[in-house]
Amino acid sequence: MRRKLAAGNWKMNGDRAALAEIEQVAKAPSAAGVEVLICPPATLLAEAAARAAGTTVTIGGQDCHPAAAGAHTGDISAPMLADAGARAVILGHSERRADHGETSKLVRHKAEAAQAAGLVAIICVGETEAQRDDGTALDVVARQLAESLPDSAGAENTVLAYEPVWAIGTGRVPDTAQIAEMHSHLRARLAARLGTNVAQGIRILYGGSVKPGNATEIFATPNVDGALVGGASLKAGDFIPIIDALAAAG
Ligand code: PEP
């Protein structure tokens, strides 16, 4: 049985005053029924983890360097994230792939580093609009998965997030048949690589314009084990109804 996961990605948003949103989310009764992860910017990690301590909400990072330490100005390692109180880290988000030229090979090295530090690697994959339109989405995403996923991937240390680039921050969402097709494709690729038992345990999140108004329909889709939520995770008033919908999805 895969435990449902609602993960919030604050991206480059939030100051210390925003930490109150985490406390609000932690008080929601539905947050105890599913797994809730909030990934604030690195500047807020340690304090976010302190505020979430003793609640069911956990805290994660948004990126890490593949090395554990060294001369990499401006970067943060996986052991540093763990030391700050993170339990997970988002890797290979399309914004990092686009803004920082991150390749799937680099994402794989980062995921290996995250797992070695005891963090859950949330590996993001997703096609562009042009790739969706030209019919190559399934192949593109399968290749990203093959190249980004470490051989050490398992249910305890890996979560996948399918995030069509064209749905992120746009208010546009694939129809549920498209989400179901991609998630079942990802599950099959995981099984081919890691075996059926391991593949059945790995959670696959949907991400891209998840909102209170569409969450119930998305969470009813086969093989959707939760969501990676950007904009709607910034305010407890938006994120809690999404968590409610996930808890109600059973
Ligand atoms: C994201 O960037 O991971 C994301 C899903 O963003 P949004 O929910 O704002 O589309």
Tab-separated table of C-alpha atoms and ligand atoms in Angstrom:
chain	number	residue	atom	x	y	z
A	1	MET	CA	0.000	0.000	0.000
A	2	ARG	CA	1.524	3.321	-1.036
A	3	ARG	CA	1.062	6.119	1.484
A	4	LYS	CA	-0.377	9.239	-0.157
A	5	LEU	CA	1.940	12.249	-0.270
A	6	ALA	CA	1.154	15.940	-0.625
A	7	ALA	CA	4.406	17.797	-1.286
A	8	GLY	CA	4.610	21.585	-1.474
A	9	ASN	CA	7.340	23.308	-3.477
A	10	TRP	CA	7.689	26.929	-2.399
A	11	LYS	CA	10.356	27.599	-5.058
A	12	MET	CA	12.048	31.010	-4.557
A	13	ASN	CA	9.210	32.301	-2.388
A	14	GLY	CA	8.804	32.872	1.303
A	15	ASP	CA	10.391	34.729	4.167
A	16	ARG	CA	10.387	33.949	7.884
A	17	ALA	CA	6.868	35.308	8.272
A	18	ALA	CA	5.697	32.612	5.845
A	19	LEU	CA	6.702	29.885	8.315
A	20	ALA	CA	3.361	30.420	10.039
A	21	GLU	CA	1.777	28.709	7.002
A	22	ILE	CA	3.579	25.501	7.955
A	23	GLU	CA	2.160	25.639	11.466
A	24	GLN	CA	-1.304	26.171	10.002
A	25	VAL	CA	-0.957	23.186	7.685
A	26	ALA	CA	0.280	21.011	10.553
A	27	LYS	CA	-2.899	21.792	12.510
A	28	ALA	CA	-5.206	20.535	9.744
A	29	PRO	CA	-6.760	17.212	10.816
A	30	SER	CA	-6.322	15.749	7.324
A	31	ALA	CA	-2.535	16.324	7.514
A	32	ALA	CA	-2.350	13.410	9.933
A	33	GLY	CA	-4.040	11.064	7.445
A	34	VAL	CA	-1.534	11.436	4.628
A	35	GLU	CA	2.127	12.350	4.360
A	36	VAL	CA	2.707	16.100	4.039
A	37	LEU	CA	6.037	17.543	2.962
A	38	ILE	CA	6.851	21.228	2.540
A	39	CYS	CA	9.965	22.312	0.643
A	40	PRO	CA	10.758	25.952	1.461
A	41	PRO	CA	13.789	27.843	0.163
A	42	ALA	CA	17.088	26.815	1.764
A	43	THR	CA	17.203	29.962	3.910
A	44	LEU	CA	14.133	28.759	5.815
A	45	LEU	CA	14.911	25.053	6.078
A	46	ALA	CA	16.259	24.833	9.614
A	47	GLU	CA	13.587	27.055	11.099
A	48	ALA	CA	10.865	25.322	9.103
A	49	ALA	CA	12.070	21.975	10.444
A	50	ALA	CA	12.041	23.359	13.987
A	51	ARG	CA	8.483	24.641	13.573
A	52	ALA	CA	7.325	21.328	12.077
A	53	ALA	CA	8.999	19.238	14.791
A	54	GLY	CA	6.480	17.192	16.730
A	55	THR	CA	3.888	17.430	13.946
A	56	THR	CA	3.234	15.060	11.049
A	57	VAL	CA	4.541	17.615	8.530
A	58	THR	CA	8.079	17.050	7.261
A	59	ILE	CA	10.413	19.465	5.514
A	60	GLY	CA	12.449	19.050	2.338
A	61	GLY	CA	14.947	20.865	0.137
A	62	GLN	CA	14.539	21.905	-3.493
A	63	ASP	CA	17.933	20.822	-4.819
A	64	CYS	CA	21.300	19.474	-3.698
A	65	HIS	CA	24.818	19.161	-5.077
A	66	PRO	CA	26.033	15.660	-5.992
A	67	ALA	CA	29.114	16.017	-3.760
A	68	ALA	CA	28.932	15.838	0.021
A	69	ALA	CA	31.203	18.862	0.568
A	70	GLY	CA	33.850	20.916	-1.174
A	71	ALA	CA	34.648	23.981	-3.248
A	72	HIS	CA	31.225	24.627	-4.799
A	73	THR	CA	30.306	28.193	-3.996
A	74	GLY	CA	26.614	28.759	-3.502
A	75	ASP	CA	25.688	25.079	-3.517
A	76	ILE	CA	24.188	22.966	-0.736
A	77	SER	CA	24.951	19.283	-0.218
A	78	ALA	CA	22.540	16.511	0.700
A	79	PRO	CA	24.173	15.947	4.124
A	80	MET	CA	23.748	19.687	4.798
A	81	LEU	CA	20.040	19.444	3.983
A	82	ALA	CA	19.714	16.472	6.323
A	83	ASP	CA	21.619	18.351	9.017
A	84	ALA	CA	19.171	21.275	8.671
A	85	GLY	CA	16.277	18.908	9.295
A	86	ALA	CA	15.214	17.988	5.756
A	87	ARG	CA	13.851	14.510	5.101
A	88	ALA	CA	13.568	14.764	1.314
A	89	VAL	CA	14.760	16.806	-1.631
A	90	ILE	CA	13.169	17.699	-4.970
A	91	LEU	CA	15.546	16.896	-7.841
A	92	GLY	CA	15.428	17.566	-11.566
A	93	HIS	CA	12.558	20.024	-11.399
A	94	SER	CA	11.955	21.371	-14.907
A	95	GLU	CA	12.854	24.871	-13.720
A	96	ARG	CA	16.287	23.611	-12.695
A	97	ARG	CA	16.632	21.613	-15.902
A	98	ALA	CA	15.785	24.789	-17.889
A	99	ASP	CA	17.392	27.521	-15.745
A	100	HIS	CA	20.568	25.639	-14.813
A	101	GLY	CA	20.957	23.203	-17.702
A	102	GLU	CA	20.610	20.184	-15.423
A	103	THR	CA	20.857	16.904	-17.313
A	104	SER	CA	19.228	13.645	-16.275
A	105	LYS	CA	22.714	12.233	-15.599
A	106	LEU	CA	23.355	15.026	-13.105
A	107	VAL	CA	19.940	14.464	-11.543
A	108	ARG	CA	20.859	10.804	-11.077
A	109	HIS	CA	24.098	11.744	-9.296
A	110	LYS	CA	22.183	14.152	-7.086
A	111	ALA	CA	19.637	11.442	-6.292
A	112	GLU	CA	22.436	9.048	-5.332
A	113	ALA	CA	23.871	11.719	-3.031
A	114	ALA	CA	20.458	12.394	-1.508
A	115	GLN	CA	19.829	8.717	-0.825
A	116	ALA	CA	23.299	8.289	0.672
A	117	ALA	CA	22.476	11.136	3.067
A	118	GLY	CA	19.255	9.422	4.116
A	119	LEU	CA	16.972	11.744	2.155
A	120	VAL	CA	14.070	10.738	-0.064
A	121	ALA	CA	14.834	11.838	-3.631
A	122	ILE	CA	11.776	13.290	-5.361
A	123	ILE	CA	12.760	12.942	-9.006
A	124	CYS	CA	10.833	15.118	-11.452
A	125	VAL	CA	10.171	14.252	-15.083
A	126	GLY	CA	7.879	15.829	-17.640
A	127	GLU	CA	7.512	16.755	-21.286
A	128	THR	CA	7.320	20.183	-22.887
A	129	GLU	CA	4.250	21.325	-24.763
A	130	ALA	CA	5.981	20.741	-28.101
A	131	GLN	CA	6.806	17.170	-27.087
A	132	ARG	CA	3.190	16.579	-26.001
A	133	ASP	CA	1.971	17.989	-29.322
A	134	ASP	CA	4.340	15.945	-31.480
A	135	GLY	CA	3.370	12.698	-29.722
A	136	THR	CA	6.740	11.990	-28.071
A	137	ALA	CA	5.733	12.665	-24.440
A	138	LEU	CA	5.770	9.009	-23.349
A	139	ASP	CA	9.205	8.394	-24.873
A	140	VAL	CA	10.694	11.642	-23.552
A	141	VAL	CA	9.526	10.971	-20.021
A	142	ALA	CA	10.643	7.325	-20.134
A	143	ARG	CA	14.124	8.453	-21.182
A	144	GLN	CA	14.270	11.073	-18.425
A	145	LEU	CA	13.265	8.405	-15.932
A	146	ALA	CA	15.803	5.862	-17.207
A	147	GLU	CA	18.633	8.386	-17.018
A	148	SER	CA	17.646	10.144	-13.767
A	149	LEU	CA	16.817	7.123	-11.630
A	150	PRO	CA	19.610	5.538	-9.576
A	151	ASP	CA	19.829	1.739	-9.421
A	152	SER	CA	19.458	2.107	-5.648
A	153	ALA	CA	15.910	3.456	-6.053
A	154	GLY	CA	13.264	1.892	-3.847
A	155	ALA	CA	10.031	2.743	-2.085
A	156	GLU	CA	11.831	4.111	0.975
A	157	ASN	CA	14.212	6.479	-0.782
A	158	THR	CA	12.546	7.533	-4.032
A	159	VAL	CA	9.402	9.328	-5.163
A	160	LEU	CA	8.671	10.197	-8.787
A	161	ALA	CA	6.875	13.356	-9.822
A	162	TYR	CA	5.315	13.604	-13.280
A	163	GLU	CA	5.184	17.315	-14.044
A	164	PRO	CA	4.317	18.300	-17.609
A	165	VAL	CA	6.283	21.511	-18.164
A	166	TRP	CA	3.329	23.122	-19.907
A	167	ALA	CA	1.124	22.618	-16.841
A	168	ILE	CA	3.482	24.184	-14.281
A	169	GLY	CA	2.221	27.558	-13.108
A	170	THR	CA	-0.075	27.902	-16.121
A	171	GLY	CA	-3.448	26.823	-14.770
A	172	ARG	CA	-3.552	24.191	-17.543
A	173	VAL	CA	-3.785	20.539	-16.546
A	174	PRO	CA	-3.692	17.388	-18.682
A	175	ASP	CA	-6.980	15.502	-18.759
A	176	THR	CA	-7.202	12.577	-16.392
A	177	ALA	CA	-6.813	10.081	-19.254
A	178	GLN	CA	-3.470	11.683	-20.130
A	179	ILE	CA	-2.361	11.634	-16.477
A	180	ALA	CA	-3.466	7.991	-16.110
A	181	GLU	CA	-1.645	6.995	-19.288
A	182	MET	CA	1.612	8.630	-18.186
A	183	HIS	CA	1.502	7.323	-14.616
A	184	SER	CA	0.791	3.784	-15.780
A	185	HIS	CA	3.636	4.121	-18.302
A	186	LEU	CA	5.977	5.267	-15.508
A	187	ARG	CA	4.891	2.382	-13.275
A	188	ALA	CA	5.618	-0.060	-16.116
A	189	ARG	CA	9.054	1.470	-16.741
A	190	LEU	CA	9.824	1.240	-13.014
A	191	ALA	CA	8.796	-2.433	-13.036
A	192	ALA	CA	10.978	-3.169	-16.049
A	193	ARG	CA	13.955	-1.563	-14.329
A	194	LEU	CA	13.502	-2.482	-10.657
A	195	GLY	CA	11.067	-5.404	-10.639
A	196	THR	CA	7.348	-5.392	-9.956
A	197	ASN	CA	7.535	-5.415	-6.164
A	198	VAL	CA	9.799	-2.377	-5.926
A	199	ALA	CA	7.854	-0.561	-8.648
A	200	GLN	CA	4.572	-1.118	-6.822
A	201	GLY	CA	5.971	0.592	-3.735
A	202	ILE	CA	7.303	3.762	-5.378
A	203	ARG	CA	4.937	6.694	-5.218
A	204	ILE	CA	4.238	8.668	-8.375
A	205	LEU	CA	3.016	12.213	-7.787
A	206	TYR	CA	1.298	14.422	-10.323
A	207	GLY	CA	2.449	18.057	-10.457
A	208	GLY	CA	1.314	21.024	-12.510
A	209	SER	CA	-1.389	23.516	-11.516
A	210	VAL	CA	-2.936	21.323	-8.815
A	211	LYS	CA	-5.512	23.495	-7.034
A	212	PRO	CA	-8.301	22.943	-4.509
A	213	GLY	CA	-10.769	22.883	-7.416
A	214	ASN	CA	-9.143	20.085	-9.445
A	215	ALA	CA	-7.454	18.013	-6.719
A	216	THR	CA	-10.293	15.542	-6.155
A	217	GLU	CA	-10.466	14.578	-9.827
A	218	ILE	CA	-6.687	14.244	-10.121
A	219	PHE	CA	-6.433	12.125	-6.955
A	220	ALA	CA	-9.101	9.739	-8.263
A	221	THR	CA	-6.845	8.923	-11.230
A	222	PRO	CA	-5.194	5.471	-11.182
A	223	ASN	CA	-1.532	5.429	-10.146
A	224	VAL	CA	-1.654	8.986	-8.770
A	225	ASP	CA	-0.227	8.708	-5.267
A	226	GLY	CA	-0.370	12.383	-4.419
A	227	ALA	CA	0.785	15.726	-5.756
A	228	LEU	CA	3.746	18.029	-6.016
A	229	VAL	CA	2.167	21.445	-5.595
A	230	GLY	CA	3.804	24.775	-6.403
A	231	GLY	CA	1.743	27.965	-6.179
A	232	ALA	CA	-1.103	26.453	-4.190
A	233	SER	CA	1.284	25.269	-1.458
A	234	LEU	CA	2.306	28.784	-0.463
A	235	LYS	CA	-0.838	29.513	1.529
A	236	ALA	CA	-2.271	27.091	4.060
A	237	GLY	CA	-5.746	28.141	2.919
A	238	ASP	CA	-5.031	26.671	-0.530
A	239	PHE	CA	-2.835	23.757	0.480
A	240	ILE	CA	-5.125	22.361	3.206
A	241	PRO	CA	-8.078	21.702	0.845
A	242	ILE	CA	-5.667	19.807	-1.428
A	243	ILE	CA	-4.504	17.733	1.554
A	244	ASP	CA	-8.169	17.210	2.500
A	245	ALA	CA	-8.889	15.944	-1.023
A	246	LEU	CA	-5.928	13.566	-0.878
A	247	ALA	CA	-6.973	12.205	2.515
A	248	ALA	CA	-10.523	11.727	1.225
A	249	ALA	CA	-9.229	9.842	-1.826
A	250	GLY	CA	-8.341	7.029	0.597
B	1	PEP	C1	5.850	22.805	-9.514
B	1	PEP	O1	6.566	23.699	-9.907
B	1	PEP	O2	6.352	21.776	-9.000
B	1	PEP	C2	4.425	22.973	-9.662
B	1	PEP	C3	3.693	21.899	-9.739
B	1	PEP	O3	3.961	24.253	-9.734
B	1	PEP	P1	2.402	24.724	-9.834
B	1	PEP	O4	1.628	23.863	-8.892
B	1	PEP	O5	2.436	26.159	-9.419
B	1	PEP	O6	2.006	24.505	-11.244
